Amino acid sequence: MTNPSSTSTSPTSTMRAVWVEQVGEPETMQLRDLPVPPLKPGFVRLKVEAVGINFADVLAVQGKYLTPTQTPMIPGMEFAGMVEALGEGVSGFVVGQQVGCLGGRGGLAEYAVVPAQTVVPIPEGLSSAEAAAFPVSYYTAYISLVTLGQARAGETVLVQGAAGALGTALIQVARALELKIIALASTDEKLKLAADLGAHTTLISERPDIVEAVKEATGGAGVNLLVEITGGEMVQRSLRMMANRGRVMIVGSASGERASVEGVALMKKNLSVIGVWLTSMMGEPGVIEEALSFFAPLLRSGQIRPQVGHTYALAESAAAFRDLLERKTTGKVVIEPGR
C-alpha cells in the first residue's frame, strides 16, 4: 500500500476531547472542544471510533504510571478507528482502512493525529469496539505466555483478574495453547465468565486459603506459569503457588503496593520472575507480526474473540475510569467518542 497523495486539511476544525490539565483522580478529567491536531509528515489522522481503557490509563491520569505523565494531555493509550488521511512519507495504510493505535495518549477524542509507527493492523471481522479491545490485552497475553513465558501444551497457568480485559484474553490464548487454566476473580459472576471462556478451575481470589486451594487444584504440584497483576503481598503468595521451574510473569501492580522477592525463595524451586511491558516489546522486530500470525486463524474460526464489557459515551469517561478502578467491570471497558 502506498500514499499517492497526502492532505493536511481536516473535515472539521474542532473536536470533542477529554482533557487533563493536572494529574489526579478520574473526576479531574474535563470534556472540551479543542482544535483538531494538524497532520504532519510521518503521521496518520484517524477518526476515532472506540477507545479501549486499560488500568494503565487510570494510572497515567493519576500520575502513577511507569512513565511520567506529561500534562496537559488527552488520555487514551489504545484505540481503533478509520484512517482519514496520511501524512507525507507514510505508506502501508490506505484511507478508509480500520486500524488500531497504541499511541500512549490521545485516544479520548473524536480525531487523533498519531505517528505512523504506532498504528497497527486489526484482523478483519472485528467491530470497532472489539478492535479497540484487541491490541493491548491480546498482544500482552501472547507475549506473556508465548514470547517470554515459553508455555508448553499441558502446563498449568494461573490467571489473576480473570474476568478483566487481560484476564479474558489470557484465558482464550491459554486455551488455544492447550494449557490447563486456573482462574482467580473477586465474584462468582466473574468466575462464571472465566469458566465460559475455558478456565478449568475457578477460585475466589480473596479467599484466605488461596495458596492451599491452588496447590490442591494442581495435585500439590503448583502452577507452571502465573500472570501476576496484583503486586504487593500477593507476589509472595504467588511464589508459593509455583511448581518447580515455574515462571511468574509480572504484568502489573493493581494494588499500588511495593513487592519484594527474596532470592532464596526463587532458588528453592528454580523459579523465574519475568517483567512484561508491551511498549518495550513492540520495538523488537517480528514480535507483533508473529502474534498476528497466531491470532488471525483463531479469530477467523471464532476460537478467540475480544470480550467487550460496558461501553460509555465520551462524556462518561470519568465514570468509566472510576468503574474500572473500583473493579466493577468485566471484559474491556470501551469509550466511543462518536456518542
mmCIF file of N, CA, C and O in Angstrom, residues 79-173:
data_model
loop_
_atom_site.group_PDB
_atom_site.id
_atom_site.type_symbol
_atom_site.label_atom_id
_atom_site.label_comp_id
_atom_site.label_asym_id
_atom_site.label_seq_id
_atom_site.Cartn_x
_atom_site.Cartn_y
_atom_site.Cartn_z
ATOM 1 N N PHE A 79 -6.668 2.614 20.911
ATOM 2 C CA PHE A 79 -7.934 2.952 20.270
ATOM 3 C C PHE A 79 -7.983 2.418 18.849
ATOM 4 O O PHE A 79 -6.968 1.976 18.293
ATOM 5 N N ALA A 80 -9.173 2.430 18.297
ATOM 6 C CA ALA A 80 -9.388 1.946 16.938
ATOM 7 C C ALA A 80 -10.198 2.986 16.170
ATOM 8 O O ALA A 80 -11.004 3.717 16.741
ATOM 9 N N GLY A 81 -9.963 3.018 14.875
ATOM 10 C CA GLY A 81 -10.704 3.973 14.058
ATOM 11 C C GLY A 81 -10.388 3.783 12.595
ATOM 12 O O GLY A 81 -9.736 2.816 12.188
ATOM 13 N N MET A 82 -10.844 4.735 11.795
ATOM 14 C CA MET A 82 -10.629 4.702 10.360
ATOM 15 C C MET A 82 -9.545 5.697 9.971
ATOM 16 O O MET A 82 -9.514 6.824 10.458
ATOM 17 N N VAL A 83 -8.660 5.261 9.076
ATOM 18 C CA VAL A 83 -7.643 6.158 8.534
ATOM 19 C C VAL A 83 -8.349 7.206 7.686
ATOM 20 O O VAL A 83 -9.074 6.886 6.745
ATOM 21 N N GLU A 84 -8.148 8.476 8.044
ATOM 22 C CA GLU A 84 -8.793 9.561 7.299
ATOM 23 C C GLU A 84 -7.819 10.293 6.385
ATOM 24 O O GLU A 84 -8.201 10.817 5.345
ATOM 25 N N ALA A 85 -6.561 10.341 6.790
ATOM 26 C CA ALA A 85 -5.552 10.988 5.955
ATOM 27 C C ALA A 85 -4.174 10.492 6.348
ATOM 28 O O ALA A 85 -3.934 10.134 7.503
ATOM 29 N N LEU A 86 -3.275 10.476 5.357
ATOM 30 C CA LEU A 86 -1.901 10.034 5.574
ATOM 31 C C LEU A 86 -0.960 11.214 5.386
ATOM 32 O O LEU A 86 -1.048 11.950 4.401
ATOM 33 N N GLY A 87 -0.077 11.389 6.337
ATOM 34 C CA GLY A 87 0.916 12.431 6.211
ATOM 35 C C GLY A 87 1.973 12.071 5.185
ATOM 36 O O GLY A 87 2.123 10.912 4.782
ATOM 37 N N GLU A 88 2.728 13.061 4.768
ATOM 38 C CA GLU A 88 3.785 12.853 3.784
ATOM 39 C C GLU A 88 4.757 11.776 4.255
ATOM 40 O O GLU A 88 5.164 11.740 5.416
ATOM 41 N N GLY A 89 5.075 10.850 3.348
ATOM 42 C CA GLY A 89 6.045 9.815 3.653
ATOM 43 C C GLY A 89 5.471 8.558 4.275
ATOM 44 O O GLY A 89 6.206 7.601 4.514
ATOM 45 N N VAL A 90 4.160 8.539 4.537
ATOM 46 C CA VAL A 90 3.546 7.374 5.182
ATOM 47 C C VAL A 90 3.099 6.374 4.117
ATOM 48 O O VAL A 90 2.426 6.744 3.144
ATOM 49 N N SER A 91 3.430 5.117 4.295
ATOM 50 C CA SER A 91 2.965 4.050 3.411
ATOM 51 C C SER A 91 2.524 2.882 4.269
ATOM 52 O O SER A 91 2.756 2.846 5.476
ATOM 53 N N GLY A 92 1.870 1.909 3.624
ATOM 54 C CA GLY A 92 1.430 0.715 4.349
ATOM 55 C C GLY A 92 0.002 0.786 4.820
ATOM 56 O O GLY A 92 -0.519 -0.207 5.341
ATOM 57 N N PHE A 93 -0.654 1.935 4.669
ATOM 58 C CA PHE A 93 -2.059 2.094 5.049
ATOM 59 C C PHE A 93 -2.786 2.826 3.935
ATOM 60 O O PHE A 93 -2.172 3.528 3.115
ATOM 61 N N VAL A 94 -4.112 2.684 3.895
ATOM 62 C CA VAL A 94 -4.921 3.394 2.910
ATOM 63 C C VAL A 94 -6.064 4.106 3.627
ATOM 64 O O VAL A 94 -6.517 3.672 4.690
ATOM 65 N N VAL A 95 -6.511 5.193 3.038
ATOM 66 C CA VAL A 95 -7.641 5.929 3.586
ATOM 67 C C VAL A 95 -8.864 5.017 3.630
ATOM 68 O O VAL A 95 -9.153 4.286 2.680
ATOM 69 N N GLY A 96 -9.573 5.025 4.743
ATOM 70 C CA GLY A 96 -10.749 4.184 4.925
ATOM 71 C C GLY A 96 -10.460 2.870 5.628
ATOM 72 O O GLY A 96 -11.392 2.137 5.975
ATOM 73 N N GLN A 97 -9.190 2.555 5.849
ATOM 74 C CA GLN A 97 -8.811 1.297 6.491
ATOM 75 C C GLN A 97 -9.073 1.358 7.997
ATOM 76 O O GLN A 97 -8.799 2.359 8.652
ATOM 77 N N GLN A 98 -9.589 0.251 8.552
ATOM 78 C CA GLN A 98 -9.742 0.151 10.000
ATOM 79 C C GLN A 98 -8.414 -0.266 10.605
ATOM 80 O O GLN A 98 -7.802 -1.243 10.182
ATOM 81 N N VAL A 99 -7.965 0.487 11.604
ATOM 82 C CA VAL A 99 -6.684 0.199 12.247
ATOM 83 C C VAL A 99 -6.812 0.389 13.750
ATOM 84 O O VAL A 99 -7.773 0.974 14.258
ATOM 85 N N GLY A 100 -5.832 -0.104 14.450
ATOM 86 C CA GLY A 100 -5.694 0.177 15.866
ATOM 87 C C GLY A 100 -4.515 1.104 16.073
ATOM 88 O O GLY A 100 -3.688 1.303 15.174
ATOM 89 N N CYS A 101 -4.431 1.684 17.247
ATOM 90 C CA CYS A 101 -3.317 2.564 17.551
ATOM 91 C C CYS A 101 -2.888 2.344 18.997
ATOM 92 O O CYS A 101 -3.734 2.278 19.895
ATOM 93 N N LEU A 102 -1.605 2.206 19.188
ATOM 94 C CA LEU A 102 -1.020 2.124 20.522
ATOM 95 C C LEU A 102 -0.130 3.348 20.690
ATOM 96 O O LEU A 102 1.086 3.270 20.694
ATOM 97 N N GLY A 103 -0.782 4.503 20.798
ATOM 98 C CA GLY A 103 -0.071 5.772 20.760
ATOM 99 C C GLY A 103 0.358 6.312 22.101
ATOM 100 O O GLY A 103 1.023 7.347 22.163
ATOM 101 N N GLY A 104 -0.045 5.663 23.187
ATOM 102 C CA GLY A 104 0.340 6.150 24.506
ATOM 103 C C GLY A 104 -0.577 7.200 25.085
ATOM 104 O O GLY A 104 -0.727 7.315 26.295
ATOM 105 N N ARG A 105 -1.222 7.987 24.206
ATOM 106 C CA ARG A 105 -2.142 9.030 24.636
ATOM 107 C C ARG A 105 -2.908 9.521 23.418
ATOM 108 O O ARG A 105 -2.600 9.154 22.290
ATOM 109 N N GLY A 106 -3.940 10.334 23.631
ATOM 110 C CA GLY A 106 -4.622 10.980 22.515
ATOM 111 C C GLY A 106 -5.879 10.308 22.026
ATOM 112 O O GLY A 106 -6.554 10.821 21.126
ATOM 113 N N GLY A 107 -6.262 9.149 22.596
ATOM 114 C CA GLY A 107 -7.396 8.407 22.063
ATOM 115 C C GLY A 107 -8.756 8.968 22.411
ATOM 116 O O GLY A 107 -9.707 8.807 21.642
ATOM 117 N N LEU A 108 -8.899 9.606 23.563
ATOM 118 C CA LEU A 108 -10.220 10.059 24.014
ATOM 119 C C LEU A 108 -10.598 11.377 23.353
ATOM 120 O O LEU A 108 -10.720 12.424 23.986
ATOM 121 N N ALA A 109 -10.784 11.288 22.043
ATOM 122 C CA ALA A 109 -11.139 12.437 21.222
ATOM 123 C C ALA A 109 -11.790 11.929 19.950
ATOM 124 O O ALA A 109 -11.694 10.756 19.613
ATOM 125 N N GLU A 110 -12.465 12.827 19.254
ATOM 126 C CA GLU A 110 -13.121 12.411 18.014
ATOM 127 C C GLU A 110 -12.118 12.171 16.890
ATOM 128 O O GLU A 110 -12.371 11.398 15.971
ATOM 129 N N TYR A 111 -10.955 12.840 16.959
ATOM 130 C CA TYR A 111 -9.895 12.652 15.971
ATOM 131 C C TYR A 111 -8.568 12.541 16.699
ATOM 132 O O TYR A 111 -8.370 13.104 17.784
ATOM 133 N N ALA A 112 -7.634 11.807 16.100
ATOM 134 C CA ALA A 112 -6.286 11.696 16.653
ATOM 135 C C ALA A 112 -5.292 11.729 15.496
ATOM 136 O O ALA A 112 -5.514 11.103 14.458
ATOM 137 N N VAL A 113 -4.231 12.473 15.679
ATOM 138 C CA VAL A 113 -3.119 12.501 14.731
ATOM 139 C C VAL A 113 -1.936 11.845 15.419
ATOM 140 O O VAL A 113 -1.450 12.337 16.437
ATOM 141 N N VAL A 114 -1.507 10.703 14.873
ATOM 142 C CA VAL A 114 -0.559 9.850 15.593
ATOM 143 C C VAL A 114 0.610 9.458 14.691
ATOM 144 O O VAL A 114 0.472 9.397 13.464
ATOM 145 N N PRO A 115 1.785 9.179 15.273
ATOM 146 C CA PRO A 115 2.905 8.693 14.461
ATOM 147 C C PRO A 115 2.547 7.388 13.758
ATOM 148 O O PRO A 115 1.910 6.505 14.340
ATOM 149 N N ALA A 116 2.962 7.256 12.516
ATOM 150 C CA ALA A 116 2.597 6.073 11.734
ATOM 151 C C ALA A 116 3.076 4.783 12.387
ATOM 152 O O ALA A 116 2.412 3.745 12.275
ATOM 153 N N GLN A 117 4.196 4.825 13.114
ATOM 154 C CA GLN A 117 4.724 3.597 13.705
ATOM 155 C C GLN A 117 3.892 3.106 14.880
ATOM 156 O O GLN A 117 4.078 1.979 15.348
ATOM 157 N N THR A 118 2.966 3.931 15.379
ATOM 158 C CA THR A 118 2.092 3.482 16.471
ATOM 159 C C THR A 118 0.806 2.849 15.960
ATOM 160 O O THR A 118 0.001 2.354 16.749
ATOM 161 N N VAL A 119 0.596 2.888 14.648
ATOM 162 C CA VAL A 119 -0.619 2.332 14.044
ATOM 163 C C VAL A 119 -0.382 0.860 13.726
ATOM 164 O O VAL A 119 0.657 0.492 13.162
ATOM 165 N N VAL A 120 -1.338 0.014 14.109
ATOM 166 C CA VAL A 120 -1.192 -1.425 13.888
ATOM 167 C C VAL A 120 -2.402 -1.953 13.121
ATOM 168 O O VAL A 120 -3.518 -1.451 13.284
ATOM 169 N N PRO A 121 -2.205 -2.938 12.269
ATOM 170 C CA PRO A 121 -3.344 -3.526 11.561
ATOM 171 C C PRO A 121 -4.252 -4.279 12.524
ATOM 172 O O PRO A 121 -3.802 -4.812 13.534
ATOM 173 N N ILE A 122 -5.523 -4.304 12.208
ATOM 174 C CA ILE A 122 -6.520 -5.017 13.003
ATOM 175 C C ILE A 122 -7.038 -6.188 12.177
ATOM 176 O O ILE A 122 -7.386 -6.016 10.999
ATOM 177 N N PRO A 123 -7.077 -7.394 12.728
ATOM 178 C CA PRO A 123 -7.632 -8.524 11.988
ATOM 179 C C PRO A 123 -9.050 -8.239 11.501
ATOM 180 O O PRO A 123 -9.827 -7.561 12.176
ATOM 181 N N GLU A 124 -9.374 -8.742 10.335
ATOM 182 C CA GLU A 124 -10.687 -8.490 9.738
ATOM 183 C C GLU A 124 -11.801 -9.128 10.565
ATOM 184 O O GLU A 124 -11.597 -10.123 11.259
ATOM 185 N N GLY A 125 -12.979 -8.539 10.443
ATOM 186 C CA GLY A 125 -14.161 -9.128 11.059
ATOM 187 C C GLY A 125 -14.472 -8.651 12.454
ATOM 188 O O GLY A 125 -15.439 -9.120 13.069
ATOM 189 N N LEU A 126 -13.692 -7.709 12.988
ATOM 190 C CA LEU A 126 -13.957 -7.198 14.319
ATOM 191 C C LEU A 126 -14.740 -5.889 14.241
ATOM 192 O O LEU A 126 -14.500 -5.061 13.360
ATOM 193 N N SER A 127 -15.654 -5.689 15.182
ATOM 194 C CA SER A 127 -16.329 -4.405 15.289
ATOM 195 C C SER A 127 -15.324 -3.375 15.803
ATOM 196 O O SER A 127 -14.225 -3.725 16.253
ATOM 197 N N SER A 128 -15.707 -2.099 15.768
ATOM 198 C CA SER A 128 -14.809 -1.055 16.277
ATOM 199 C C SER A 128 -14.496 -1.281 17.749
ATOM 200 O O SER A 128 -13.345 -1.141 18.185
ATOM 201 N N ALA A 129 -15.525 -1.626 18.526
ATOM 202 C CA ALA A 129 -15.299 -1.868 19.960
ATOM 203 C C ALA A 129 -14.384 -3.062 20.170
ATOM 204 O O ALA A 129 -13.480 -3.026 21.021
ATOM 205 N N GLU A 130 -14.583 -4.137 19.406
ATOM 206 C CA GLU A 130 -13.713 -5.307 19.521
ATOM 207 C C GLU A 130 -12.287 -4.973 19.080
ATOM 208 O O GLU A 130 -11.317 -5.444 19.680
ATOM 209 N N ALA A 131 -12.175 -4.151 18.034
ATOM 210 C CA ALA A 131 -10.851 -3.751 17.564
ATOM 211 C C ALA A 131 -10.112 -2.955 18.634
ATOM 212 O O ALA A 131 -8.903 -3.114 18.823
ATOM 213 N N ALA A 132 -10.843 -2.093 19.359
ATOM 214 C CA ALA A 132 -10.228 -1.312 20.431
ATOM 215 C C ALA A 132 -9.884 -2.179 21.628
ATOM 216 O O ALA A 132 -9.018 -1.825 22.426
ATOM 217 N N ALA A 133 -10.559 -3.302 21.763
ATOM 218 C CA ALA A 133 -10.307 -4.214 22.885
ATOM 219 C C ALA A 133 -9.193 -5.204 22.586
ATOM 220 O O ALA A 133 -8.775 -5.944 23.476
ATOM 221 N N PHE A 134 -8.683 -5.208 21.370
ATOM 222 C CA PHE A 134 -7.755 -6.257 20.958
ATOM 223 C C PHE A 134 -6.278 -6.004 21.263
ATOM 224 O O PHE A 134 -5.633 -6.823 21.939
ATOM 225 N N PRO A 135 -5.671 -4.903 20.801
ATOM 226 C CA PRO A 135 -4.204 -4.849 20.788
ATOM 227 C C PRO A 135 -3.521 -5.034 22.135
ATOM 228 O O PRO A 135 -2.692 -5.949 22.292
ATOM 229 N N VAL A 136 -3.792 -4.185 23.117
ATOM 230 C CA VAL A 136 -3.050 -4.242 24.375
ATOM 231 C C VAL A 136 -3.242 -5.585 25.078
ATOM 232 O O VAL A 136 -2.280 -6.257 25.454
ATOM 233 N N SER A 137 -4.485 -5.996 25.247
ATOM 234 C CA SER A 137 -4.750 -7.215 26.018
ATOM 235 C C SER A 137 -4.244 -8.465 25.315
ATOM 236 O O SER A 137 -3.612 -9.331 25.943
ATOM 237 N N TYR A 138 -4.497 -8.592 24.016
ATOM 238 C CA TYR A 138 -4.159 -9.833 23.322
ATOM 239 C C TYR A 138 -2.672 -9.917 22.983
ATOM 240 O O TYR A 138 -2.068 -10.991 23.087
ATOM 241 N N TYR A 139 -2.061 -8.798 22.600
ATOM 242 C CA TYR A 139 -0.617 -8.828 22.390
ATOM 243 C C TYR A 139 0.102 -9.092 23.710
ATOM 244 O O TYR A 139 1.083 -9.850 23.761
ATOM 245 N N THR A 140 -0.366 -8.482 24.802
ATOM 246 C CA THR A 140 0.258 -8.719 26.108
ATOM 247 C C THR A 140 0.090 -10.183 26.522
ATOM 248 O O THR A 140 1.027 -10.801 27.063
ATOM 249 N N ALA A 141 -1.086 -10.755 26.278
ATOM 250 C CA ALA A 141 -1.315 -12.165 26.607
ATOM 251 C C ALA A 141 -0.365 -13.060 25.822
ATOM 252 O O ALA A 141 0.225 -14.000 26.368
ATOM 253 N N TYR A 142 -0.202 -12.772 24.547
ATOM 254 C CA TYR A 142 0.683 -13.599 23.715
ATOM 255 C C TYR A 142 2.131 -13.485 24.183
ATOM 256 O O TYR A 142 2.841 -14.496 24.326
ATOM 257 N N ILE A 143 2.573 -12.267 24.442
ATOM 258 C CA ILE A 143 3.949 -12.061 24.886
ATOM 259 C C ILE A 143 4.185 -12.732 26.236
ATOM 260 O O ILE A 143 5.238 -13.343 26.477
ATOM 261 N N SER A 144 3.183 -12.642 27.126
ATOM 262 C CA SER A 144 3.328 -13.236 28.461
ATOM 263 C C SER A 144 3.433 -14.748 28.398
ATOM 264 O O SER A 144 4.270 -15.352 29.084
ATOM 265 N N LEU A 145 2.581 -15.368 27.598
ATOM 266 C CA LEU A 145 2.521 -16.827 27.578
ATOM 267 C C LEU A 145 3.487 -17.463 26.581
ATOM 268 O O LEU A 145 4.024 -18.536 26.850
ATOM 269 N N VAL A 146 3.697 -16.817 25.461
ATOM 270 C CA VAL A 146 4.480 -17.446 24.388
ATOM 271 C C VAL A 146 5.883 -16.848 24.270
ATOM 272 O O VAL A 146 6.887 -17.534 24.474
ATOM 273 N N THR A 147 5.958 -15.544 23.944
ATOM 274 C CA THR A 147 7.253 -14.927 23.665
ATOM 275 C C THR A 147 8.193 -15.022 24.859
ATOM 276 O O THR A 147 9.353 -15.435 24.727
ATOM 277 N N LEU A 148 7.713 -14.638 26.032
ATOM 278 C CA LEU A 148 8.547 -14.637 27.230
ATOM 279 C C LEU A 148 8.285 -15.845 28.136
ATOM 280 O O LEU A 148 9.213 -16.390 28.735
ATOM 281 N N GLY A 149 7.023 -16.268 28.227
ATOM 282 C CA GLY A 149 6.670 -17.347 29.139
ATOM 283 C C GLY A 149 7.004 -18.732 28.646
ATOM 284 O O GLY A 149 7.107 -19.671 29.443
ATOM 285 N N GLN A 150 7.187 -18.883 27.315
ATOM 286 C CA GLN A 150 7.584 -20.173 26.731
ATOM 287 C C GLN A 150 6.659 -21.312 27.177
ATOM 288 O O GLN A 150 7.109 -22.399 27.557
ATOM 289 N N ALA A 151 5.339 -21.039 27.141
ATOM 290 C CA ALA A 151 4.358 -22.033 27.584
ATOM 291 C C ALA A 151 4.378 -23.261 26.675
ATOM 292 O O ALA A 151 4.540 -23.153 25.461
ATOM 293 N N ARG A 152 4.192 -24.415 27.304
ATOM 294 C CA ARG A 152 4.134 -25.682 26.575
ATOM 295 C C ARG A 152 2.800 -26.372 26.848
ATOM 296 O O ARG A 152 2.287 -26.320 27.980
ATOM 297 N N ALA A 153 2.243 -27.005 25.834
ATOM 298 C CA ALA A 153 0.958 -27.690 25.976
ATOM 299 C C ALA A 153 0.988 -28.623 27.179
ATOM 300 O O ALA A 153 1.972 -29.330 27.409
ATOM 301 N N GLY A 154 -0.095 -28.603 27.959
ATOM 302 C CA GLY A 154 -0.190 -29.451 29.132
ATOM 303 C C GLY A 154 0.235 -28.775 30.415
ATOM 304 O O GLY A 154 -0.067 -29.267 31.513
ATOM 305 N N GLU A 155 0.928 -27.625 30.321
ATOM 306 C CA GLU A 155 1.319 -26.907 31.535
ATOM 307 C C GLU A 155 0.099 -26.206 32.137
ATOM 308 O O GLU A 155 -0.923 -26.016 31.476
ATOM 309 N N THR A 156 0.229 -25.813 33.391
ATOM 310 C CA THR A 156 -0.850 -25.121 34.097
ATOM 311 C C THR A 156 -0.504 -23.655 34.263
ATOM 312 O O THR A 156 0.610 -23.312 34.682
ATOM 313 N N VAL A 157 -1.455 -22.789 33.932
ATOM 314 C CA VAL A 157 -1.275 -21.356 34.089
ATOM 315 C C VAL A 157 -2.328 -20.827 35.051
ATOM 316 O O VAL A 157 -3.492 -21.253 35.024
ATOM 317 N N LEU A 158 -1.932 -19.905 35.908
ATOM 318 C CA LEU A 158 -2.867 -19.220 36.797
ATOM 319 C C LEU A 158 -3.052 -17.795 36.300
ATOM 320 O O LEU A 158 -2.069 -17.082 36.058
ATOM 321 N N VAL A 159 -4.321 -17.392 36.159
ATOM 322 C CA VAL A 159 -4.668 -16.060 35.658
ATOM 323 C C VAL A 159 -5.360 -15.272 36.755
ATOM 324 O O VAL A 159 -6.441 -15.660 37.218
ATOM 325 N N GLN A 160 -4.760 -14.192 37.189
ATOM 326 C CA GLN A 160 -5.410 -13.284 38.140
ATOM 327 C C GLN A 160 -6.334 -12.334 37.381
ATOM 328 O O GLN A 160 -6.159 -12.084 36.195
ATOM 329 N N GLY A 161 -7.347 -11.780 38.084
ATOM 330 C CA GLY A 161 -8.258 -10.843 37.428
ATOM 331 C C GLY A 161 -8.856 -11.441 36.179
ATOM 332 O O GLY A 161 -8.906 -10.804 35.118
ATOM 333 N N ALA A 162 -9.338 -12.667 36.293
ATOM 334 C CA ALA A 162 -9.671 -13.471 35.113
ATOM 335 C C ALA A 162 -10.827 -12.937 34.282
ATOM 336 O O ALA A 162 -10.975 -13.326 33.121
ATOM 337 N N ALA A 163 -11.665 -12.070 34.836
ATOM 338 C CA ALA A 163 -12.792 -11.545 34.067
ATOM 339 C C ALA A 163 -12.493 -10.190 33.450
ATOM 340 O O ALA A 163 -13.336 -9.613 32.757
ATOM 341 N N GLY A 164 -11.299 -9.660 33.689
ATOM 342 C CA GLY A 164 -10.927 -8.380 33.114
ATOM 343 C C GLY A 164 -10.480 -8.507 31.677
ATOM 344 O O GLY A 164 -10.476 -9.596 31.090
ATOM 345 N N ALA A 165 -10.066 -7.376 31.100
ATOM 346 C CA ALA A 165 -9.663 -7.374 29.696
ATOM 347 C C ALA A 165 -8.470 -8.298 29.452
ATOM 348 O O ALA A 165 -8.497 -9.131 28.548
ATOM 349 N N LEU A 166 -7.426 -8.164 30.250
ATOM 350 C CA LEU A 166 -6.264 -9.036 30.075
ATOM 351 C C LEU A 166 -6.591 -10.461 30.483
ATOM 352 O O LEU A 166 -6.186 -11.417 29.812
ATOM 353 N N GLY A 167 -7.339 -10.628 31.569
ATOM 354 C CA GLY A 167 -7.675 -11.974 32.034
ATOM 355 C C GLY A 167 -8.434 -12.782 31.001
ATOM 356 O O GLY A 167 -8.118 -13.949 30.754
ATOM 357 N N THR A 168 -9.437 -12.175 30.378
ATOM 358 C CA THR A 168 -10.215 -12.898 29.365
ATOM 359 C C THR A 168 -9.357 -13.208 28.145
ATOM 360 O O THR A 168 -9.514 -14.259 27.514
ATOM 361 N N ALA A 169 -8.438 -12.307 27.796
ATOM 362 C CA ALA A 169 -7.526 -12.580 26.685
ATOM 363 C C ALA A 169 -6.583 -13.727 27.031
ATOM 364 O O ALA A 169 -6.356 -14.627 26.211
ATOM 365 N N LEU A 170 -6.050 -13.722 28.236
ATOM 366 C CA LEU A 170 -5.138 -14.781 28.661
ATOM 367 C C LEU A 170 -5.815 -16.150 28.636
ATOM 368 O O LEU A 170 -5.210 -17.144 28.204
ATOM 369 N N ILE A 171 -7.055 -16.212 29.102
ATOM 370 C CA ILE A 171 -7.761 -17.491 29.112
ATOM 371 C C ILE A 171 -7.923 -18.027 27.694
ATOM 372 O O ILE A 171 -7.679 -19.210 27.417
ATOM 373 N N GLN A 172 -8.300 -17.163 26.761
ATOM 374 C CA GLN A 172 -8.510 -17.608 25.390
ATOM 375 C C GLN A 172 -7.196 -18.029 24.730
ATOM 376 O O GLN A 172 -7.141 -19.032 24.007
ATOM 377 N N VAL A 173 -6.142 -17.280 24.968
ATOM 378 C CA VAL A 173 -4.841 -17.654 24.407
ATOM 379 C C VAL A 173 -4.357 -18.957 25.033
ATOM 380 O O VAL A 173 -3.857 -19.852 24.341
#
